[in-house]
CSV table of C-alpha atoms and ligand atoms in Angstrom, one decimal:
chain,number,residue,atom,x,y,z
A,1,MET,CA,0.0,-0.2,-0.1
A,2,SER,CA,1.5,3.4,-0.9
A,3,LYS,CA,0.9,6.4,1.4
A,4,PHE,CA,-0.6,8.0,-1.3
A,5,LEU,CA,-3.8,5.8,-0.8
A,6,SER,CA,-7.1,7.3,0.1
A,7,GLN,CA,-7.4,6.5,4.0
A,8,LYS,CA,-11.0,5.6,3.0
A,9,TYR,CA,-9.5,2.1,1.4
A,10,PHE,CA,-6.8,1.5,4.2
A,11,THR,CA,-9.1,-1.0,6.0
A,12,LEU,CA,-10.9,-2.5,2.9
A,13,GLU,CA,-10.1,-6.3,2.9
A,14,GLU,CA,-10.4,-7.2,-0.9
A,15,TYR,CA,-11.9,-10.4,-2.3
A,16,VAL,CA,-9.7,-13.5,-2.4
A,17,PRO,CA,-10.6,-15.2,-5.8
A,18,GLY,CA,-10.1,-19.1,-5.9
A,19,GLU,CA,-6.2,-20.2,-7.0
A,20,GLN,CA,-5.4,-19.9,-10.8
A,21,PRO,CA,-2.2,-22.0,-10.5
A,22,ARG,CA,0.3,-22.5,-12.9
A,23,ASP,CA,2.9,-24.6,-11.4
A,24,LYS,CA,1.3,-28.0,-13.0
A,25,LYS,CA,-2.2,-28.9,-14.9
A,26,TYR,CA,-4.8,-29.4,-11.9
A,27,ILE,CA,-8.1,-31.1,-12.3
A,28,LYS,CA,-9.3,-27.9,-11.7
A,29,LEU,CA,-12.7,-27.9,-9.4
A,30,ASN,CA,-12.4,-24.6,-7.2
A,31,THR,CA,-14.1,-21.8,-9.3
A,32,ASN,CA,-17.1,-23.4,-10.3
A,33,GLU,CA,-16.0,-22.7,-14.3
A,34,SER,CA,-17.6,-25.3,-16.6
A,35,PRO,CA,-15.8,-28.2,-17.9
A,36,TYR,CA,-17.2,-27.8,-21.5
A,37,PRO,CA,-15.8,-25.5,-24.1
A,38,PRO,CA,-18.4,-22.5,-25.8
A,39,SER,CA,-20.3,-23.7,-28.3
A,40,PRO,CA,-19.2,-24.1,-31.9
A,41,GLY,CA,-20.8,-20.9,-33.1
A,42,VAL,CA,-19.0,-18.5,-30.3
A,43,ILE,CA,-15.6,-20.1,-31.1
A,44,GLU,CA,-16.3,-19.3,-34.9
A,45,ALA,CA,-17.5,-16.0,-34.2
A,46,ILE,CA,-14.6,-14.9,-32.3
A,47,ASN,CA,-12.0,-16.3,-34.8
A,48,SER,CA,-13.8,-14.2,-37.4
A,49,ASP,CA,-13.4,-10.6,-38.9
A,50,ALA,CA,-14.7,-9.6,-35.4
A,51,VAL,CA,-10.8,-9.3,-34.5
A,52,ARG,CA,-10.3,-6.9,-37.3
A,53,ASP,CA,-12.7,-4.7,-35.6
A,54,LEU,CA,-11.5,-4.3,-32.3
A,55,ARG,CA,-10.0,-1.0,-33.5
A,56,LEU,CA,-13.3,0.2,-32.8
A,57,TYR,CA,-15.2,0.7,-29.7
A,58,SER,CA,-17.6,-1.9,-28.9
A,59,ASP,CA,-21.5,-0.9,-28.7
A,60,PRO,CA,-22.0,1.2,-25.4
A,61,GLU,CA,-25.7,0.3,-25.5
A,62,SER,CA,-25.0,-3.4,-26.4
A,63,ARG,CA,-28.0,-3.4,-28.5
A,64,LEU,CA,-27.8,-6.8,-30.2
A,65,LEU,CA,-26.9,-8.4,-27.0
A,66,LYS,CA,-29.8,-6.9,-25.1
A,67,THR,CA,-32.0,-7.8,-27.4
A,68,THR,CA,-31.2,-11.6,-28.0
A,69,ILE,CA,-31.3,-12.0,-24.2
A,70,ALA,CA,-34.6,-9.6,-24.3
A,71,GLU,CA,-36.1,-12.2,-26.8
A,72,ASN,CA,-34.6,-15.7,-25.3
A,73,TYR,CA,-36.0,-14.6,-21.7
A,74,GLY,CA,-39.2,-13.2,-23.0
A,75,VAL,CA,-38.9,-9.8,-21.6
A,76,SER,CA,-38.5,-5.9,-22.9
A,77,PHE,CA,-35.4,-4.7,-24.1
A,78,GLU,CA,-35.8,-1.9,-21.8
A,79,ASN,CA,-35.6,-4.5,-18.5
A,80,VAL,CA,-32.3,-5.9,-19.5
A,81,TYR,CA,-28.7,-4.7,-18.4
A,82,VAL,CA,-25.7,-6.2,-19.5
A,83,ALA,CA,-22.1,-6.0,-17.9
A,84,ASN,CA,-18.3,-6.9,-17.4
A,85,GLY,CA,-19.0,-10.2,-15.5
A,86,SER,CA,-22.0,-10.1,-12.8
A,87,ASP,CA,-19.6,-8.7,-9.8
A,88,ASP,CA,-20.0,-5.4,-12.0
A,89,ILE,CA,-23.7,-5.4,-11.6
A,90,LEU,CA,-23.5,-6.3,-8.0
A,91,ASN,CA,-21.0,-3.2,-7.5
A,92,PHE,CA,-23.5,-1.0,-9.3
A,93,ALA,CA,-26.2,-2.5,-7.1
A,94,PHE,CA,-24.6,-1.8,-3.8
A,95,MET,CA,-23.6,1.8,-4.9
A,96,ALA,CA,-27.2,2.5,-6.4
A,97,TYR,CA,-29.6,1.2,-3.6
A,98,GLY,CA,-26.9,0.7,-0.4
A,99,ASP,CA,-27.6,4.2,1.4
A,100,LYS,CA,-29.8,2.6,4.1
A,101,GLY,CA,-27.5,-0.3,4.7
A,102,VAL,CA,-27.4,-3.9,3.3
A,103,VAL,CA,-28.3,-7.1,4.3
A,104,TYR,CA,-27.3,-10.9,3.2
A,105,PRO,CA,-26.7,-13.9,4.7
A,106,ALA,CA,-23.8,-14.4,6.6
A,107,ILE,CA,-22.7,-17.6,4.5
A,108,SER,CA,-22.7,-16.7,1.1
A,109,TYR,CA,-20.6,-15.0,-1.9
A,110,GLY,CA,-17.4,-13.7,0.0
A,111,PHE,CA,-17.5,-10.6,-2.4
A,112,TYR,CA,-20.9,-9.3,-0.9
A,113,SER,CA,-18.8,-7.9,2.1
A,114,VAL,CA,-16.4,-6.3,0.2
A,115,PHE,CA,-18.7,-4.3,-2.2
A,116,ALA,CA,-20.2,-3.4,1.4
A,117,LYS,CA,-17.0,-1.9,2.5
A,118,LEU,CA,-16.1,-0.4,-1.2
A,119,ASN,CA,-19.0,1.4,-1.2
A,120,GLY,CA,-19.0,2.5,2.8
A,121,ILE,CA,-22.3,0.7,3.3
A,122,THR,CA,-23.2,-1.0,6.7
A,123,PRO,CA,-23.7,-4.7,6.1
A,124,GLU,CA,-26.0,-6.7,8.1
A,125,GLU,CA,-24.8,-10.3,8.0
A,126,ILE,CA,-27.7,-12.8,9.0
A,127,PRO,CA,-26.6,-16.2,10.0
A,128,LEU,CA,-27.6,-19.3,8.3
A,129,GLU,CA,-29.8,-22.0,10.3
A,130,LYS,CA,-28.0,-24.9,11.3
A,131,ASP,CA,-28.6,-26.9,8.3
A,132,PHE,CA,-27.5,-24.0,6.1
A,133,SER,CA,-31.0,-22.9,5.2
A,134,ILE,CA,-32.0,-19.6,5.2
A,135,ASP,CA,-35.2,-18.2,7.2
A,136,ILE,CA,-36.5,-15.8,5.1
A,137,ARG,CA,-38.7,-14.5,8.0
A,138,LYS,CA,-35.2,-13.0,9.2
A,139,TYR,CA,-35.3,-10.8,5.8
A,140,PHE,CA,-38.8,-9.4,6.2
A,141,ASN,CA,-39.5,-5.7,6.8
A,142,LYS,CA,-35.8,-4.9,6.2
A,143,ASN,CA,-35.9,-1.5,4.8
A,144,LYS,CA,-32.2,-2.0,3.1
A,145,LEU,CA,-30.7,-3.2,0.3
A,146,ILE,CA,-31.1,-7.3,0.4
A,147,CYS,CA,-29.0,-9.6,-1.6
A,148,ILE,CA,-29.5,-13.2,-1.4
A,149,ALA,CA,-27.8,-15.7,-3.7
A,150,ASN,CA,-30.2,-18.4,-5.1
A,151,PRO,CA,-28.9,-21.0,-5.2
A,152,ASN,CA,-26.6,-19.7,-2.1
A,153,ALA,CA,-23.0,-20.4,-2.5
A,154,PRO,CA,-21.1,-22.4,-1.4
A,155,THR,CA,-24.1,-24.5,0.0
A,156,GLY,CA,-25.9,-24.7,-3.1
A,157,ILE,CA,-29.3,-24.6,-1.2
A,158,THR,CA,-32.2,-22.6,-2.8
A,159,LEU,CA,-35.2,-20.9,-2.0
A,160,SER,CA,-38.6,-21.3,-3.8
A,161,LEU,CA,-40.4,-18.3,-5.6
A,162,GLN,CA,-43.0,-18.6,-3.0
A,163,GLU,CA,-40.3,-17.6,-0.3
A,164,ILE,CA,-38.8,-15.1,-2.4
A,165,ARG,CA,-42.1,-13.4,-2.8
A,166,GLN,CA,-42.6,-13.1,0.7
A,167,ILE,CA,-39.3,-11.3,1.0
A,168,LEU,CA,-40.5,-9.0,-2.1
A,169,ASP,CA,-43.7,-8.2,-0.3
A,170,THR,CA,-42.4,-7.4,2.9
A,171,ASN,CA,-39.8,-5.0,1.7
A,172,PRO,CA,-41.6,-2.5,-0.9
A,173,ASP,CA,-39.3,0.1,-0.1
A,174,ASN,CA,-36.0,-1.3,-1.0
A,175,ILE,CA,-34.3,-3.7,-3.6
A,176,VAL,CA,-34.5,-7.0,-3.3
A,177,LEU,CA,-31.4,-8.6,-5.5
A,178,ILE,CA,-31.6,-11.9,-6.0
A,179,ASP,CA,-28.2,-13.3,-7.6
A,180,GLU,CA,-28.7,-16.6,-10.0
A,181,ALA,CA,-25.4,-16.8,-10.6
A,182,TYR,CA,-26.1,-20.8,-10.5
A,183,VAL,CA,-29.9,-20.8,-11.4
A,184,ASP,CA,-29.5,-23.1,-14.6
A,185,PHE,CA,-28.6,-26.0,-12.7
A,186,GLY,CA,-31.9,-26.6,-10.7
A,187,GLY,CA,-33.3,-23.4,-9.1
A,188,GLU,CA,-35.9,-21.7,-10.1
A,189,SER,CA,-35.5,-18.0,-11.3
A,190,ALA,CA,-37.4,-15.0,-9.9
A,191,LEU,CA,-37.4,-13.7,-13.2
A,192,PRO,CA,-41.2,-13.9,-13.9
A,193,LEU,CA,-41.7,-11.7,-11.2
A,194,ILE,CA,-40.2,-8.5,-12.4
A,195,GLN,CA,-43.5,-7.6,-13.9
A,196,GLU,CA,-44.9,-7.5,-10.9
A,197,TYR,CA,-42.5,-6.3,-8.3
A,198,ASN,CA,-41.0,-2.8,-9.1
A,199,ASN,CA,-38.2,-3.6,-6.3
A,200,LEU,CA,-36.7,-6.9,-7.9
A,201,LEU,CA,-33.4,-7.1,-9.5
A,202,VAL,CA,-32.3,-10.5,-11.0
A,203,VAL,CA,-28.8,-11.2,-11.6
A,204,GLN,CA,-27.2,-13.8,-13.9
A,205,THR,CA,-24.0,-14.5,-15.5
A,206,PHE,CA,-22.6,-15.9,-18.5
A,207,SER,CA,-19.5,-17.4,-16.3
A,208,LYS,CA,-21.1,-20.6,-15.3
A,209,SER,CA,-23.9,-22.4,-17.4
A,210,ARG,CA,-22.5,-20.8,-20.3
A,211,SER,CA,-18.7,-21.9,-20.3
A,212,MET,CA,-17.4,-17.9,-21.0
A,213,ALA,CA,-16.2,-17.0,-17.5
A,214,GLY,CA,-13.2,-15.4,-19.3
A,215,ALA,CA,-15.3,-13.4,-21.1
A,216,ARG,CA,-16.7,-11.5,-18.4
A,217,LEU,CA,-20.5,-11.3,-19.2
A,218,GLY,CA,-23.1,-10.7,-16.7
A,219,PHE,CA,-26.8,-9.8,-17.3
A,220,ALA,CA,-29.6,-8.8,-15.1
A,221,PHE,CA,-33.4,-8.2,-15.5
A,222,GLY,CA,-35.7,-5.5,-13.6
A,223,ASN,CA,-38.3,-3.0,-14.0
A,224,LYS,CA,-37.2,-0.5,-16.7
A,225,GLU,CA,-36.4,2.2,-13.8
A,226,ILE,CA,-34.2,0.2,-12.2
A,227,ILE,CA,-32.4,-0.8,-15.1
A,228,ALA,CA,-31.9,3.3,-15.9
A,229,ASP,CA,-30.3,3.6,-12.7
A,230,LEU,CA,-27.9,0.7,-13.6
A,231,GLU,CA,-27.3,2.5,-17.0
A,232,LYS,CA,-26.6,5.8,-15.5
A,233,LEU,CA,-23.9,4.2,-13.2
A,234,LYS,CA,-22.4,2.2,-16.1
A,235,TYR,CA,-22.3,5.7,-18.4
A,236,SER,CA,-20.7,7.6,-15.5
A,237,THR,CA,-18.3,4.7,-15.1
A,238,ASN,CA,-17.3,2.8,-18.4
A,239,PRO,CA,-19.6,3.1,-21.2
A,240,TYR,CA,-17.9,0.4,-23.3
A,241,ASN,CA,-17.9,-2.0,-20.5
A,242,ILE,CA,-18.1,-4.9,-22.7
A,243,ASN,CA,-15.9,-5.7,-25.1
A,244,ARG,CA,-16.7,-6.5,-28.8
A,245,LEU,CA,-15.6,-10.1,-28.6
A,246,THR,CA,-17.5,-10.5,-25.4
A,247,GLN,CA,-20.6,-8.9,-27.1
A,248,ILE,CA,-20.3,-11.5,-30.0
A,249,ALA,CA,-19.6,-14.3,-28.0
A,250,GLY,CA,-22.8,-13.7,-25.9
A,251,VAL,CA,-25.1,-13.2,-28.8
A,252,LYS,CA,-24.1,-16.8,-30.2
A,253,ALA,CA,-24.2,-18.2,-26.8
A,254,ILE,CA,-27.8,-17.2,-26.6
A,255,GLU,CA,-28.7,-18.3,-30.2
A,256,GLU,CA,-27.1,-21.4,-29.3
A,257,ASN,CA,-28.8,-22.0,-26.2
A,258,SER,CA,-29.7,-25.7,-26.3
A,259,TYR,CA,-26.2,-26.5,-26.6
A,260,TYR,CA,-25.9,-25.0,-22.9
A,261,MET,CA,-28.9,-26.3,-21.4
A,262,ASP,CA,-28.0,-30.1,-22.4
A,263,ASN,CA,-24.3,-29.5,-21.2
A,264,CYS,CA,-26.2,-28.4,-17.7
A,265,LYS,CA,-28.5,-31.5,-17.5
A,266,GLU,CA,-24.9,-33.6,-18.0
A,267,ILE,CA,-23.7,-31.3,-15.0
A,268,ILE,CA,-26.6,-31.9,-13.1
A,269,GLU,CA,-26.1,-35.9,-13.8
A,270,THR,CA,-22.9,-36.0,-12.9
A,271,ARG,CA,-23.4,-33.7,-9.6
A,272,GLU,CA,-26.0,-36.5,-8.7
A,273,PHE,CA,-23.4,-39.2,-9.3
A,274,THR,CA,-20.8,-37.4,-7.3
A,275,VAL,CA,-23.2,-36.8,-4.6
A,276,SER,CA,-23.9,-40.5,-4.1
A,277,ALA,CA,-20.3,-41.2,-4.2
A,278,LEU,CA,-19.2,-39.2,-1.6
A,279,LYS,CA,-22.6,-40.3,0.6
A,280,GLU,CA,-21.2,-43.9,0.1
A,281,MET,CA,-18.1,-43.0,1.6
A,282,GLY,CA,-19.6,-41.6,4.6
A,283,PHE,CA,-19.7,-37.8,3.7
A,284,TYR,CA,-22.3,-35.2,4.7
A,285,VAL,CA,-23.4,-33.0,1.4
A,286,THR,CA,-25.5,-30.6,1.5
A,287,ASN,CA,-28.6,-30.5,-1.1
A,288,SER,CA,-27.1,-28.4,-4.0
A,289,LYS,CA,-28.7,-27.5,-6.9
A,290,ALA,CA,-25.6,-25.6,-8.4
A,291,ASN,CA,-22.7,-26.5,-10.2
A,292,PHE,CA,-20.8,-27.6,-7.3
A,293,ILE,CA,-21.2,-29.4,-4.1
A,294,PHE,CA,-20.5,-28.8,-0.5
A,295,ALA,CA,-19.3,-32.1,1.2
A,296,LYS,CA,-17.4,-32.9,4.9
A,297,SER,CA,-16.4,-36.1,6.4
A,298,ASP,CA,-16.0,-36.9,10.2
A,299,LYS,CA,-12.9,-38.9,8.9
A,300,ILE,CA,-10.8,-36.0,7.7
A,301,SER,CA,-11.0,-32.3,8.3
A,302,GLY,CA,-12.0,-29.9,5.3
A,303,GLU,CA,-8.3,-28.6,5.3
A,304,SER,CA,-6.6,-31.9,5.3
A,305,LEU,CA,-8.4,-32.8,2.7
A,306,TYR,CA,-8.2,-30.2,0.3
A,307,ILE,CA,-4.3,-30.0,0.7
A,308,LYS,CA,-4.1,-34.1,0.0
A,309,LEU,CA,-6.2,-33.5,-3.0
A,310,LYS,CA,-4.0,-30.6,-4.1
A,311,GLU,CA,-1.0,-33.0,-3.7
A,312,LYS,CA,-2.4,-35.3,-6.1
A,313,GLY,CA,-3.4,-32.5,-8.5
A,314,ILE,CA,-7.0,-32.0,-7.9
A,315,LEU,CA,-7.7,-28.2,-6.5
A,316,VAL,CA,-11.0,-27.7,-4.8
A,317,ARG,CA,-12.1,-24.8,-2.4
A,318,HIS,CA,-11.8,-24.4,1.1
A,319,PHE,CA,-13.0,-21.5,3.2
A,320,SER,CA,-11.3,-21.0,6.4
A,321,LYS,CA,-14.8,-19.4,7.9
A,322,LYS,CA,-15.1,-21.5,11.1
A,323,GLU,CA,-18.8,-22.2,10.7
A,324,ILE,CA,-17.7,-23.9,7.3
A,325,THR,CA,-14.1,-24.9,7.7
A,326,ASP,CA,-15.0,-28.8,8.1
A,327,PHE,CA,-16.3,-28.2,4.4
A,328,ASN,CA,-15.0,-28.2,0.8
A,329,ARG,CA,-16.6,-26.5,-2.2
A,330,ILE,CA,-16.1,-29.0,-5.3
A,331,THR,CA,-17.3,-28.1,-8.6
A,332,ILE,CA,-18.8,-30.3,-11.0
A,333,GLY,CA,-16.1,-31.2,-13.7
A,334,SER,CA,-16.8,-33.5,-16.3
A,335,LYS,CA,-17.7,-37.3,-15.2
A,336,GLU,CA,-14.1,-38.7,-15.9
A,337,GLU,CA,-12.7,-35.7,-13.5
A,338,MET,CA,-15.2,-36.6,-10.8
A,339,GLU,CA,-14.4,-40.3,-11.0
A,340,SER,CA,-10.7,-39.1,-10.7
A,341,LEU,CA,-11.8,-37.3,-7.7
A,342,VAL,CA,-14.1,-40.1,-6.0
A,343,LYS,CA,-11.2,-42.2,-6.6
A,344,ALA,CA,-8.7,-40.2,-5.0
A,345,ILE,CA,-11.0,-39.0,-2.0
A,346,GLY,CA,-11.3,-42.9,-1.4
A,347,ASP,CA,-7.5,-43.4,-1.5
A,348,ILE,CA,-6.8,-40.6,0.9
A,349,LEU,CA,-9.4,-42.0,3.2
A,350,LYS,CA,-7.8,-45.2,3.4
A,351,GLN,CA,-4.4,-44.1,3.6
A,352,GLY,CA,-6.0,-42.1,6.8
A,353,GLU,CA,-7.3,-45.5,8.1
A,354,LYS,CA,-3.8,-46.9,7.7
A,355,SER,CA,-1.9,-44.5,9.5
A,356,LYS,CA,-4.4,-44.7,12.5
B,1,PMP,N1,-22.5,-14.6,-7.6
B,1,PMP,C1,-22.1,-15.5,-7.2
B,1,PMP,C2,-22.9,-16.2,-6.1
B,1,PMP,C3,-20.8,-16.2,-7.7
B,1,PMP,O1,-20.5,-17.4,-6.8
B,1,PMP,C4,-20.0,-15.5,-8.6
B,1,PMP,C5,-18.7,-16.0,-9.1
B,1,PMP,N2,-17.8,-16.3,-8.4
B,1,PMP,C6,-20.4,-14.3,-9.0
B,1,PMP,C7,-21.5,-13.8,-8.5
B,1,PMP,C8,-19.9,-13.3,-10.3
B,1,PMP,O2,-19.6,-14.0,-11.4
B,1,PMP,P1,-19.2,-13.2,-12.5
B,1,PMP,O3,-18.8,-12.2,-12.2
B,1,PMP,O4,-18.2,-14.2,-13.1
B,1,PMP,O5,-20.4,-13.2,-13.7
């Protein structure tokens, strides 16, 4: 930190992304990326004349991309916002709607607390229940920005639309942001509710189900006034926030939606295979509807399992927060990758028994 940094950032604890090591090739199950490549049309579009056009700025309105998303999701152009990853949208939403504070589950996406601090917003972190579920009554009548990941991360546990409705009904004077980064793997989207509720912002991403984490593309739905608020902040920060190649890739990815939805089905099947295999080895696994699972064993600590898997060339995500330190979050990779994981865990547990 230099002596020139604004004092208001001295105590900012930045978000720590999952490891992206370069020392060797790992089976990478630590940052919830898709094991599948983007669809053929996306790869072709990026390899085309589009690259030559990089000398030109991108369309600040992302017209084609927003129109394509709007058609696919059955909403109007004015209901769609796009940004450089959904992280950007979360940041803008905190900036725009956090004046009275923000509420989110104490165990959830780690970036929420960073965005709160960055924007000088007082956070209220509501503990999860013992089984890691969210008790919606704790979110009634908050009169502050509410931010809930559904499915939640790192647990993968979902809320129903009925429950989200109750949170919306009891918070008419503040924004309720539903972060649906993982919704395509088995959650229920709150998108249909945007017509009914003028306080709802639904945020999604191309990073998980659409195999484009490296392209940085997030999108959001809300009534047109909310979208206009976010546009205002975008045009006051970086009007060209989505580069040309990503806009083109996004359009193609939506046009080839069935490819991605088929991949999601595969990932769901592989998730269920992995859950059964881990349960057979005595693991406790939460009921995840995301492209990751959250698991712990009485036979080995979360940290030891993480370290031993890394030694075997498999990366998973371990968090040191005390409530979840026994667990590991494991991204669902290809069937082969998950078979390797299951075998590696089996070997580690056997090894542990021998050394007892
Ligand atoms: N929300 C949640 C719950 C996430 O886990 C992530 C990814 N780490 C994001 C949002 C951000 O995704 P991106 O910026 O890649 O769209």
